[in-house]
PDB file of C-alpha atoms and ligand atoms in Angstrom:
ATOM      1  CA  UNK A 292     -81.058  -7.069 -44.411  1.00 54.00           C
ATOM      2  CA  UNK A 293     -82.440  -9.442 -47.793  1.00 54.00           C
ATOM      3  CA  UNK A 294     -83.213  -6.598 -49.913  1.00 65.00           C
ATOM      4  CA  UNK A 295     -81.518  -5.942 -53.352  1.00 74.00           C
ATOM      5  CA  UNK A 296     -78.915  -8.250 -54.399  1.00 91.00           C
ATOM      6  CA  UNK A 297     -75.932  -5.722 -53.982  1.00 97.00           C
ATOM      7  CA  UNK A 298     -73.213  -8.965 -55.009  1.00 98.00           C
ATOM      8  CA  UNK A 299     -73.657 -11.474 -57.172  1.00 98.00           C
ATOM      9  CA  UNK A 300     -70.687 -13.830 -57.474  1.00 98.00           C
ATOM     10  CA  UNK A 301     -71.544 -15.844 -60.247  1.00 98.00           C
ATOM     11  CA  UNK A 302     -69.244 -19.316 -60.903  1.00 98.00           C
ATOM     12  CA  UNK A 303     -65.668 -17.405 -60.089  1.00 98.00           C
ATOM     13  CA  UNK A 304     -62.785 -19.639 -61.098  1.00 98.00           C
ATOM     14  CA  UNK A 305     -59.356 -17.580 -59.994  1.00 98.00           C
ATOM     15  CA  UNK A 306     -56.250 -19.184 -60.109  1.00 96.00           C
ATOM     16  CA  UNK A 307     -51.996 -18.596 -59.511  1.00 96.00           C
ATOM     17  CA  UNK A 308     -50.747 -19.953 -62.691  1.00 91.00           C
ATOM     18  CA  UNK A 309     -51.689 -23.369 -63.803  1.00 90.00           C
ATOM     19  CA  UNK A 310     -53.385 -23.536 -60.261  1.00 95.00           C
ATOM     20  CA  UNK A 311     -56.777 -23.573 -59.607  1.00 96.00           C
ATOM     21  CA  UNK A 312     -57.635 -22.344 -55.936  1.00 97.00           C
ATOM     22  CA  UNK A 313     -61.334 -21.456 -56.807  1.00 98.00           C
ATOM     23  CA  UNK A 314     -63.434 -23.844 -58.936  1.00 97.00           C
ATOM     24  CA  UNK A 315     -66.349 -22.165 -59.479  1.00 97.00           C
ATOM     25  CA  UNK A 316     -68.015 -20.897 -56.624  1.00 97.00           C
ATOM     26  CA  UNK A 317     -71.160 -18.457 -56.059  1.00 98.00           C
ATOM     27  CA  UNK A 318     -72.422 -16.457 -53.541  1.00 97.00           C
ATOM     28  CA  UNK A 319     -74.471 -12.880 -53.399  1.00 98.00           C
ATOM     29  CA  UNK A 320     -74.891 -10.415 -50.468  1.00 98.00           C
ATOM     30  CA  UNK A 321     -78.279  -8.200 -50.912  1.00 97.00           C
ATOM     31  CA  UNK A 322     -77.812  -4.112 -49.783  1.00 96.00           C
ATOM     32  CA  UNK A 323     -77.429  -4.557 -45.643  1.00 96.00           C
ATOM     33  CA  UNK A 324     -76.503  -7.744 -45.025  1.00 97.00           C
ATOM     34  CA  UNK A 325     -73.590  -9.505 -42.894  1.00 98.00           C
ATOM     35  CA  UNK A 326     -72.925 -12.217 -44.263  1.00 98.00           C
ATOM     36  CA  UNK A 327     -69.851 -14.269 -43.550  1.00 97.00           C
ATOM     37  CA  UNK A 328     -67.781 -16.600 -45.783  1.00 97.00           C
ATOM     38  CA  UNK A 329     -65.968 -19.625 -42.851  1.00 95.00           C
ATOM     39  CA  UNK A 330     -63.682 -22.137 -44.425  1.00 93.00           C
ATOM     40  CA  UNK A 331     -60.507 -23.711 -43.412  1.00 89.00           C
ATOM     41  CA  UNK A 332     -56.882 -22.789 -43.530  1.00 89.00           C
ATOM     42  CA  UNK A 333     -56.506 -22.801 -47.942  1.00 92.00           C
ATOM     43  CA  UNK A 334     -59.787 -23.444 -48.840  1.00 94.00           C
ATOM     44  CA  UNK A 335     -59.648 -19.771 -50.815  1.00 96.00           C
ATOM     45  CA  UNK A 336     -60.887 -17.494 -48.471  1.00 95.00           C
ATOM     46  CA  UNK A 337     -58.746 -14.960 -49.098  1.00 93.00           C
ATOM     47  CA  UNK A 338     -58.593 -15.741 -53.459  1.00 96.00           C
ATOM     48  CA  UNK A 339     -62.279 -14.628 -52.851  1.00 97.00           C
ATOM     49  CA  UNK A 340     -61.562 -11.085 -51.554  1.00 96.00           C
ATOM     50  CA  UNK A 341     -58.798 -10.890 -53.413  1.00 95.00           C
ATOM     51  CA  UNK A 342     -60.475 -11.812 -56.752  1.00 97.00           C
ATOM     52  CA  UNK A 343     -63.336  -9.881 -55.771  1.00 98.00           C
ATOM     53  CA  UNK A 344     -61.621  -6.405 -54.584  1.00 96.00           C
ATOM     54  CA  UNK A 345     -59.413  -6.834 -58.206  1.00 96.00           C
ATOM     55  CA  UNK A 346     -56.138  -7.731 -57.138  1.00 94.00           C
ATOM     56  CA  UNK A 347     -56.552 -11.230 -58.744  1.00 96.00           C
ATOM     57  CA  UNK A 348     -58.059 -12.111 -62.523  1.00 96.00           C
ATOM     58  CA  UNK A 349     -60.989 -14.120 -62.875  1.00 97.00           C
ATOM     59  CA  UNK A 350     -60.289 -17.563 -65.289  1.00 97.00           C
ATOM     60  CA  UNK A 351     -64.737 -18.201 -65.472  1.00 97.00           C
ATOM     61  CA  UNK A 352     -67.170 -16.889 -64.313  1.00 98.00           C
ATOM     62  CA  UNK A 353     -68.424 -12.613 -63.088  1.00 98.00           C
ATOM     63  CA  UNK A 354     -68.966 -10.755 -60.906  1.00 98.00           C
ATOM     64  CA  UNK A 355     -71.766  -8.089 -60.726  1.00 98.00           C
ATOM     65  CA  UNK A 356     -71.922  -5.080 -58.761  1.00 98.00           C
ATOM     66  CA  UNK A 357     -75.295  -2.870 -57.744  1.00 96.00           C
ATOM     67  CA  UNK A 358     -76.393  -4.478 -61.644  1.00 95.00           C
ATOM     68  CA  UNK A 359     -73.623  -4.051 -63.321  1.00 96.00           C
ATOM     69  CA  UNK A 360     -70.622  -6.905 -65.016  1.00 97.00           C
ATOM     70  CA  UNK A 361     -67.734  -5.351 -62.983  1.00 97.00           C
ATOM     71  CA  UNK A 362     -65.634  -8.588 -63.437  1.00 97.00           C
ATOM     72  CA  UNK A 363     -63.169  -7.012 -65.737  1.00 96.00           C
ATOM     73  CA  UNK A 364     -63.069  -3.624 -63.870  1.00 97.00           C
ATOM     74  CA  UNK A 365     -59.225  -2.412 -62.412  1.00 96.00           C
ATOM     75  CA  UNK A 366     -59.004  -2.572 -58.559  1.00 94.00           C
ATOM     76  CA  UNK A 367     -59.128   1.239 -57.709  1.00 91.00           C
ATOM     77  CA  UNK A 368     -62.296   1.908 -59.673  1.00 94.00           C
ATOM     78  CA  UNK A 369     -63.443  -1.294 -58.134  1.00 95.00           C
ATOM     79  CA  UNK A 370     -62.955   1.101 -55.217  1.00 93.00           C
ATOM     80  CA  UNK A 371     -64.946   3.950 -56.198  1.00 91.00           C
ATOM     81  CA  UNK A 372     -67.783   2.113 -56.977  1.00 94.00           C
ATOM     82  CA  UNK A 373     -68.231   1.183 -53.445  1.00 94.00           C
ATOM     83  CA  UNK A 374     -66.200  -1.692 -53.039  1.00 96.00           C
ATOM     84  CA  UNK A 375     -64.409  -1.439 -50.256  1.00 95.00           C
ATOM     85  CA  UNK A 376     -62.021  -3.862 -48.334  1.00 93.00           C
ATOM     86  CA  UNK A 377     -59.891  -3.263 -45.365  1.00 90.00           C
ATOM     87  CA  UNK A 378     -56.557  -4.428 -46.118  1.00 74.00           C
ATOM     88  CA  UNK A 379     -55.162  -8.238 -45.184  1.00 67.00           C
ATOM     89  CA  UNK A 380     -52.525  -7.779 -42.075  1.00 63.00           C
ATOM     90  CA  UNK A 381     -53.511  -4.634 -41.695  1.00 70.00           C
ATOM     91  CA  UNK A 382     -51.450  -2.365 -43.323  1.00 82.00           C
ATOM     92  CA  UNK A 383     -50.836   0.490 -41.042  1.00 90.00           C
ATOM     93  CA  UNK A 384     -48.781   2.750 -41.688  1.00 92.00           C
ATOM     94  CA  UNK A 385     -46.066   3.169 -38.892  1.00 93.00           C
ATOM     95  CA  UNK A 386     -44.373   6.717 -39.527  1.00 94.00           C
ATOM     96  CA  UNK A 387     -48.452   7.961 -39.643  1.00 95.00           C
ATOM     97  CA  UNK A 388     -50.438   9.297 -36.715  1.00 96.00           C
ATOM     98  CA  UNK A 389     -53.707   7.603 -36.428  1.00 96.00           C
ATOM     99  CA  UNK A 390     -56.154  10.822 -37.937  1.00 96.00           C
ATOM    100  CA  UNK A 391     -53.196  10.612 -41.461  1.00 95.00           C
ATOM    101  CA  UNK A 392     -53.563   7.095 -41.607  1.00 94.00           C
ATOM    102  CA  UNK A 393     -57.300   7.355 -41.655  1.00 94.00           C
ATOM    103  CA  UNK A 394     -57.164   9.873 -44.028  1.00 92.00           C
ATOM    104  CA  UNK A 395     -55.558   7.465 -46.306  1.00 89.00           C
ATOM    105  CA  UNK A 396     -59.056   5.747 -47.113  1.00 86.00           C
ATOM    106  CA  UNK A 397     -60.219   8.970 -49.137  1.00 83.00           C
ATOM    107  CA  UNK A 398     -57.178   9.042 -51.201  1.00 78.00           C
ATOM    108  CA  UNK A 399     -59.271   6.014 -53.427  1.00 74.00           C
ATOM    109  CA  UNK A 400     -62.456   7.916 -53.555  1.00 79.00           C
ATOM    110  CA  UNK A 401     -61.999  11.856 -52.526  1.00 80.00           C
ATOM    111  CA  UNK A 402     -64.559  14.294 -50.991  1.00 82.00           C
ATOM    112  CA  UNK A 403     -66.674  17.175 -52.022  1.00 83.00           C
ATOM    113  CA  UNK A 404     -66.198  18.765 -49.336  1.00 86.00           C
ATOM    114  CA  UNK A 405     -64.767  19.310 -45.709  1.00 88.00           C
ATOM    115  CA  UNK A 406     -67.725  19.120 -44.450  1.00 89.00           C
ATOM    116  CA  UNK A 407     -68.175  16.075 -45.715  1.00 88.00           C
ATOM    117  CA  UNK A 408     -64.891  14.390 -44.829  1.00 90.00           C
ATOM    118  CA  UNK A 409     -65.484  15.680 -41.428  1.00 92.00           C
ATOM    119  CA  UNK A 410     -68.041  13.748 -41.076  1.00 91.00           C
ATOM    120  CA  UNK A 411     -66.737  10.233 -42.348  1.00 91.00           C
ATOM    121  CA  UNK A 412     -63.983  11.502 -39.529  1.00 94.00           C
ATOM    122  CA  UNK A 413     -66.421  11.990 -36.721  1.00 94.00           C
ATOM    123  CA  UNK A 414     -68.169   8.435 -37.736  1.00 93.00           C
ATOM    124  CA  UNK A 415     -64.755   6.893 -37.287  1.00 95.00           C
ATOM    125  CA  UNK A 416     -64.283   8.055 -33.971  1.00 96.00           C
ATOM    126  CA  UNK A 417     -67.581   7.324 -33.146  1.00 94.00           C
ATOM    127  CA  UNK A 418     -67.386   3.982 -34.122  1.00 93.00           C
ATOM    128  CA  UNK A 419     -63.616   3.872 -32.420  1.00 94.00           C
ATOM    129  CA  UNK A 420     -63.686   6.322 -29.621  1.00 94.00           C
ATOM    130  CA  UNK A 421     -59.815   4.562 -28.631  1.00 93.00           C
ATOM    131  CA  UNK A 422     -58.665   6.087 -32.538  1.00 95.00           C
ATOM    132  CA  UNK A 423     -59.972   9.373 -31.631  1.00 96.00           C
ATOM    133  CA  UNK A 424     -57.654   9.266 -28.188  1.00 95.00           C
ATOM    134  CA  UNK A 425     -54.837   8.255 -29.829  1.00 95.00           C
ATOM    135  CA  UNK A 426     -55.748  10.421 -33.245  1.00 95.00           C
ATOM    136  CA  UNK A 427     -52.017  12.089 -32.747  1.00 96.00           C
ATOM    137  CA  UNK A 428     -49.824   8.553 -32.479  1.00 96.00           C
ATOM    138  CA  UNK A 429     -48.520   6.849 -34.457  1.00 95.00           C
ATOM    139  CA  UNK A 430     -49.561   3.878 -36.725  1.00 93.00           C
ATOM    140  CA  UNK A 431     -46.134   1.860 -35.438  1.00 93.00           C
ATOM    141  CA  UNK A 432     -47.150   2.165 -32.025  1.00 94.00           C
ATOM    142  CA  UNK A 433     -50.719   1.476 -31.835  1.00 93.00           C
ATOM    143  CA  UNK A 434     -51.294  -2.116 -30.241  1.00 91.00           C
ATOM    144  CA  UNK A 435     -52.703  -4.722 -32.758  1.00 89.00           C
ATOM    145  CA  UNK A 436     -56.494  -4.530 -31.861  1.00 90.00           C
ATOM    146  CA  UNK A 437     -55.834  -0.369 -32.191  1.00 92.00           C
ATOM    147  CA  UNK A 438     -54.087  -0.973 -35.837  1.00 92.00           C
ATOM    148  CA  UNK A 439     -56.776  -3.382 -36.907  1.00 91.00           C
ATOM    149  CA  UNK A 440     -59.351  -0.615 -35.589  1.00 93.00           C
ATOM    150  CA  UNK A 441     -57.708   1.796 -38.114  1.00 94.00           C
ATOM    151  CA  UNK A 442     -58.155  -0.838 -40.497  1.00 93.00           C
ATOM    152  CA  UNK A 443     -61.647  -0.735 -40.749  1.00 94.00           C
ATOM    153  CA  UNK A 444     -61.495   3.053 -39.991  1.00 94.00           C
ATOM    154  CA  UNK A 445     -59.256   3.506 -43.100  1.00 93.00           C
ATOM    155  CA  UNK A 446     -61.807   1.428 -45.350  1.00 93.00           C
ATOM    156  CA  UNK A 447     -64.989   3.182 -43.794  1.00 94.00           C
ATOM    157  CA  UNK A 448     -63.235   6.646 -44.938  1.00 93.00           C
ATOM    158  CA  UNK A 449     -63.640   5.122 -48.665  1.00 91.00           C
ATOM    159  CA  UNK A 450     -67.197   5.220 -48.093  1.00 91.00           C
ATOM    160  CA  UNK A 451     -67.772   1.328 -48.997  1.00 94.00           C
ATOM    161  CA  UNK A 452     -71.312   0.526 -50.654  1.00 95.00           C
ATOM    162  CA  UNK A 453     -70.094  -3.602 -49.759  1.00 98.00           C
ATOM    163  CA  UNK A 454     -67.364  -3.245 -46.795  1.00 97.00           C
ATOM    164  CA  UNK A 455     -64.717  -6.788 -47.546  1.00 97.00           C
ATOM    165  CA  UNK A 456     -63.083  -7.504 -44.011  1.00 96.00           C
ATOM    166  CA  UNK A 457     -60.672 -10.458 -43.961  1.00 93.00           C
ATOM    167  CA  UNK A 458     -60.253 -12.016 -40.616  1.00 92.00           C
ATOM    168  CA  UNK A 459     -60.846  -8.139 -38.486  1.00 92.00           C
ATOM    169  CA  UNK A 460     -59.890 -10.973 -35.467  1.00 90.00           C
ATOM    170  CA  UNK A 461     -56.945 -12.581 -36.167  1.00 87.00           C
ATOM    171  CA  UNK A 462     -54.127 -12.388 -33.899  1.00 86.00           C
ATOM    172  CA  UNK A 463     -56.007 -10.423 -31.069  1.00 89.00           C
ATOM    173  CA  UNK A 464     -57.185 -10.951 -27.223  1.00 88.00           C
ATOM    174  CA  UNK A 465     -60.338 -12.099 -27.340  1.00 88.00           C
ATOM    175  CA  UNK A 466     -61.037  -9.273 -25.043  1.00 88.00           C
ATOM    176  CA  UNK A 467     -60.498  -7.474 -28.696  1.00 89.00           C
ATOM    177  CA  UNK A 468     -61.862  -9.786 -30.805  1.00 91.00           C
ATOM    178  CA  UNK A 469     -65.333  -9.502 -28.992  1.00 91.00           C
ATOM    179  CA  UNK A 470     -65.232  -5.537 -29.093  1.00 91.00           C
ATOM    180  CA  UNK A 471     -64.144  -6.056 -33.135  1.00 92.00           C
ATOM    181  CA  UNK A 472     -67.129  -7.956 -33.821  1.00 94.00           C
ATOM    182  CA  UNK A 473     -69.428  -5.512 -31.823  1.00 93.00           C
ATOM    183  CA  UNK A 474     -67.813  -3.132 -33.778  1.00 94.00           C
ATOM    184  CA  UNK A 475     -69.085  -4.362 -37.341  1.00 96.00           C
ATOM    185  CA  UNK A 476     -72.107  -5.392 -36.475  1.00 96.00           C
ATOM    186  CA  UNK A 477     -73.079  -1.807 -35.614  1.00 95.00           C
ATOM    187  CA  UNK A 478     -70.765  -0.391 -38.727  1.00 96.00           C
ATOM    188  CA  UNK A 479     -73.247  -3.226 -40.709  1.00 97.00           C
ATOM    189  CA  UNK A 480     -76.658  -2.103 -38.179  1.00 95.00           C
ATOM    190  CA  UNK A 481     -75.904   1.599 -38.972  1.00 91.00           C
ATOM    191  CA  UNK A 482     -76.045   0.643 -42.808  1.00 92.00           C
ATOM    192  CA  UNK A 483     -72.902  -0.467 -44.359  1.00 95.00           C
ATOM    193  CA  UNK A 484     -73.352  -4.137 -45.834  1.00 97.00           C
ATOM    194  CA  UNK A 485     -70.410  -6.621 -45.121  1.00 98.00           C
ATOM    195  CA  UNK A 486     -68.769  -9.643 -45.831  1.00 98.00           C
ATOM    196  CA  UNK A 487     -66.181 -10.632 -43.681  1.00 97.00           C
ATOM    197  CA  UNK A 488     -64.117 -13.688 -43.536  1.00 95.00           C
ATOM    198  CA  UNK A 489     -63.753 -15.080 -40.444  1.00 91.00           C
ATOM    199  CA  UNK A 490     -61.774 -18.407 -38.532  1.00 86.00           C
ATOM    200  CA  UNK A 491     -63.560 -17.824 -35.681  1.00 87.00           C
ATOM    201  CA  UNK A 492     -66.791 -19.030 -36.755  1.00 91.00           C
ATOM    202  CA  UNK A 493     -68.902 -19.195 -33.621  1.00 92.00           C
ATOM    203  CA  UNK A 494     -68.725 -15.185 -33.188  1.00 92.00           C
ATOM    204  CA  UNK A 495     -68.661 -14.196 -36.947  1.00 94.00           C
ATOM    205  CA  UNK A 496     -71.810 -16.918 -37.447  1.00 95.00           C
ATOM    206  CA  UNK A 497     -73.741 -15.563 -34.426  1.00 94.00           C
ATOM    207  CA  UNK A 498     -73.455 -12.272 -35.848  1.00 95.00           C
ATOM    208  CA  UNK A 499     -74.073 -12.855 -39.436  1.00 97.00           C
ATOM    209  CA  UNK A 500     -77.465 -12.560 -41.271  1.00 97.00           C
ATOM    210  CA  UNK A 501     -75.992 -15.589 -43.529  1.00 98.00           C
ATOM    211  CA  UNK A 502     -72.305 -17.338 -44.361  1.00 98.00           C
ATOM    212  CA  UNK A 503     -71.067 -19.755 -46.924  1.00 98.00           C
ATOM    213  CA  UNK A 504     -68.668 -22.599 -46.182  1.00 96.00           C
ATOM    214  CA  UNK A 505     -65.925 -22.533 -48.539  1.00 96.00           C
ATOM    215  CA  UNK A 506     -64.180 -26.114 -49.259  1.00 95.00           C
ATOM    216  CA  UNK A 507     -61.188 -26.673 -50.761  1.00 95.00           C
ATOM    217  CA  UNK A 508     -62.144 -24.150 -53.453  1.00 96.00           C
ATOM    218  CA  UNK A 509     -65.816 -24.750 -53.885  1.00 97.00           C
ATOM    219  CA  UNK A 510     -69.259 -23.810 -51.692  1.00 97.00           C
ATOM    220  CA  UNK A 511     -70.605 -26.702 -49.644  1.00 96.00           C
ATOM    221  CA  UNK A 512     -73.276 -25.399 -47.754  1.00 96.00           C
ATOM    222  CA  UNK A 513     -74.652 -21.872 -47.410  1.00 97.00           C
ATOM    223  CA  UNK A 514     -77.230 -20.344 -44.940  1.00 97.00           C
ATOM    224  CA  UNK A 515     -79.269 -18.110 -42.358  1.00 97.00           C
ATOM    225  CA  UNK A 516     -76.137 -17.275 -39.897  1.00 96.00           C
ATOM    226  CA  UNK A 517     -78.407 -19.514 -36.537  1.00 95.00           C
ATOM    227  CA  UNK A 518     -79.497 -22.618 -39.317  1.00 96.00           C
ATOM    228  CA  UNK A 519     -75.192 -22.721 -39.639  1.00 97.00           C
ATOM    229  CA  UNK A 520     -74.375 -22.845 -35.796  1.00 95.00           C
ATOM    230  CA  UNK A 521     -76.784 -25.658 -35.368  1.00 95.00           C
ATOM    231  CA  UNK A 522     -76.068 -27.811 -37.821  1.00 95.00           C
ATOM    232  CA  UNK A 523     -74.026 -30.602 -36.554  1.00 93.00           C
ATOM    233  CA  UNK A 524     -71.554 -30.361 -40.070  1.00 93.00           C
ATOM    234  CA  UNK A 525     -71.009 -26.899 -39.402  1.00 93.00           C
ATOM    235  CA  UNK A 526     -70.069 -27.826 -35.141  1.00 92.00           C
ATOM    236  CA  UNK A 527     -67.996 -30.788 -36.238  1.00 91.00           C
ATOM    237  CA  UNK A 528     -65.608 -28.743 -38.482  1.00 91.00           C
ATOM    238  CA  UNK A 529     -65.052 -25.470 -37.151  1.00 89.00           C
ATOM    239  CA  UNK A 530     -66.413 -24.322 -34.274  1.00 86.00           C
ATOM    240  CA  UNK A 531     -64.874 -27.317 -32.157  1.00 77.00           C
ATOM    241  CA  UNK A 532     -68.347 -29.318 -31.217  1.00 65.00           C
ATOM    242  CA  UNK A 533     -69.418 -32.443 -31.854  1.00 53.00           C
TER     243      UNK A 533
HETATM  244  P1  ATP B 125     -56.401 -19.052 -44.832  1.00 85.72           P
HETATM  245  O1  ATP B 125     -57.272 -19.203 -43.913  1.00 85.72           O
HETATM  246  O2  ATP B 125     -54.784 -19.999 -44.806  1.00 85.72           O
HETATM  247  O3  ATP B 125     -54.966 -17.855 -45.107  1.00 85.72           O
HETATM  248  P2  ATP B 125     -57.711 -19.010 -47.193  1.00 85.72           P
HETATM  249  O4  ATP B 125     -58.627 -19.370 -47.404  1.00 85.72           O
HETATM  250  O5  ATP B 125     -57.539 -17.768 -47.150  1.00 85.72           O
HETATM  251  O6  ATP B 125     -56.761 -19.742 -46.323  1.00 85.72           O
HETATM  252  P3  ATP B 125     -56.048 -19.067 -49.644  1.00 85.72           P
HETATM  253  O7  ATP B 125     -55.636 -18.325 -49.004  1.00 85.72           O
HETATM  254  O8  ATP B 125     -56.942 -17.443 -50.674  1.00 85.72           O
HETATM  255  O9  ATP B 125     -57.019 -19.690 -48.525  1.00 85.72           O
HETATM  256  O10 ATP B 125     -55.490 -19.732 -50.604  1.00 85.72           O
HETATM  257  C1  ATP B 125     -56.541 -21.471 -51.629  1.00 85.72           C
HETATM  258  C2  ATP B 125     -55.415 -22.393 -52.111  1.00 85.72           C
HETATM  259  O11 ATP B 125     -54.748 -21.020 -52.834  1.00 85.72           O
HETATM  260  C3  ATP B 125     -54.304 -22.614 -51.512  1.00 85.72           C
HETATM  261  O12 ATP B 125     -54.518 -23.780 -51.838  1.00 85.72           O
HETATM  262  C4  ATP B 125     -53.641 -21.802 -51.484  1.00 85.72           C
HETATM  263  O13 ATP B 125     -51.952 -22.826 -51.592  1.00 85.72           O
HETATM  264  C5  ATP B 125     -52.825 -21.365 -52.788  1.00 85.72           C
HETATM  265  N1  ATP B 125     -52.475 -20.206 -53.169  1.00 85.72           N
HETATM  266  C6  ATP B 125     -52.941 -19.447 -52.226  1.00 85.72           C
HETATM  267  N2  ATP B 125     -51.396 -17.730 -52.800  1.00 85.72           N
HETATM  268  C7  ATP B 125     -51.263 -18.411 -53.726  1.00 85.72           C
HETATM  269  C8  ATP B 125     -50.445 -18.095 -54.602  1.00 85.72           C
HETATM  270  N3  ATP B 125     -49.501 -16.464 -54.266  1.00 85.72           N
HETATM  271  N4  ATP B 125     -49.690 -18.742 -55.685  1.00 85.72           N
HETATM  272  C9  ATP B 125     -50.476 -20.319 -55.631  1.00 85.72           C
HETATM  273  N5  ATP B 125     -51.249 -20.680 -54.672  1.00 85.72           N
HETATM  274  C10 ATP B 125     -51.663 -19.826 -53.734  1.00 85.72           C
END
């Protein structure tokens, strides 16, 4: 961590019609980092992710990815460049098998040859042995945790340079949440840069190089994960301490 900036978000303003949701936020993610964006409901976390993915236009500011201004680049071209978001609400196709669901991830960014495809699928199955066991099971019959694994695995099939994860622990049981966080840390440790949005502040910060606190559309604090964990104001607002 701490390499070249991979993502630079510069003073972006984003809104829905006349309602401004982000009032000029800036953040950076360096090559190799795991960075968490924290905030209460309605703070603008999802809006930030959607702006990064290219699903919402910027009113002002810019987004620079690997040194290029991508502010006006279409969503599917951002995926091709390696900016890949695992969908919100998981978006697993219920009638497709686990394997077919995973393979949907590389439609947006096709492999050049079968060897690369198989290697990528293998990496996903190594991270999620559970999915290998359930390769032929249809998405609609998977547990919530398994669906989240499919959503993350599918994003990995697009070979992200930066993986965007929006609340991957949402709605999952505590033990499954632990497992998902361990896997996210492993994905990061094996070379993928990750920007994570989480309500589960303690676990996310404990595993993050750095974090940003978002409050009603502005960044109010940022710093190393451990520093934010030890910050009394952060503890009172997000960690149920104080
Ligand atoms: P949560 O944790 O509840 O998902 P969030 O931090 O992701 O919250 P956003 O969903 O980004 O917050 O919402 C930021 C602000 O933008 C909120 O005030 C919200 O009401 C508003 N907003 C979000 N989506 C829309 C929309 N489609 N139309 C109008 N306003 C919206």
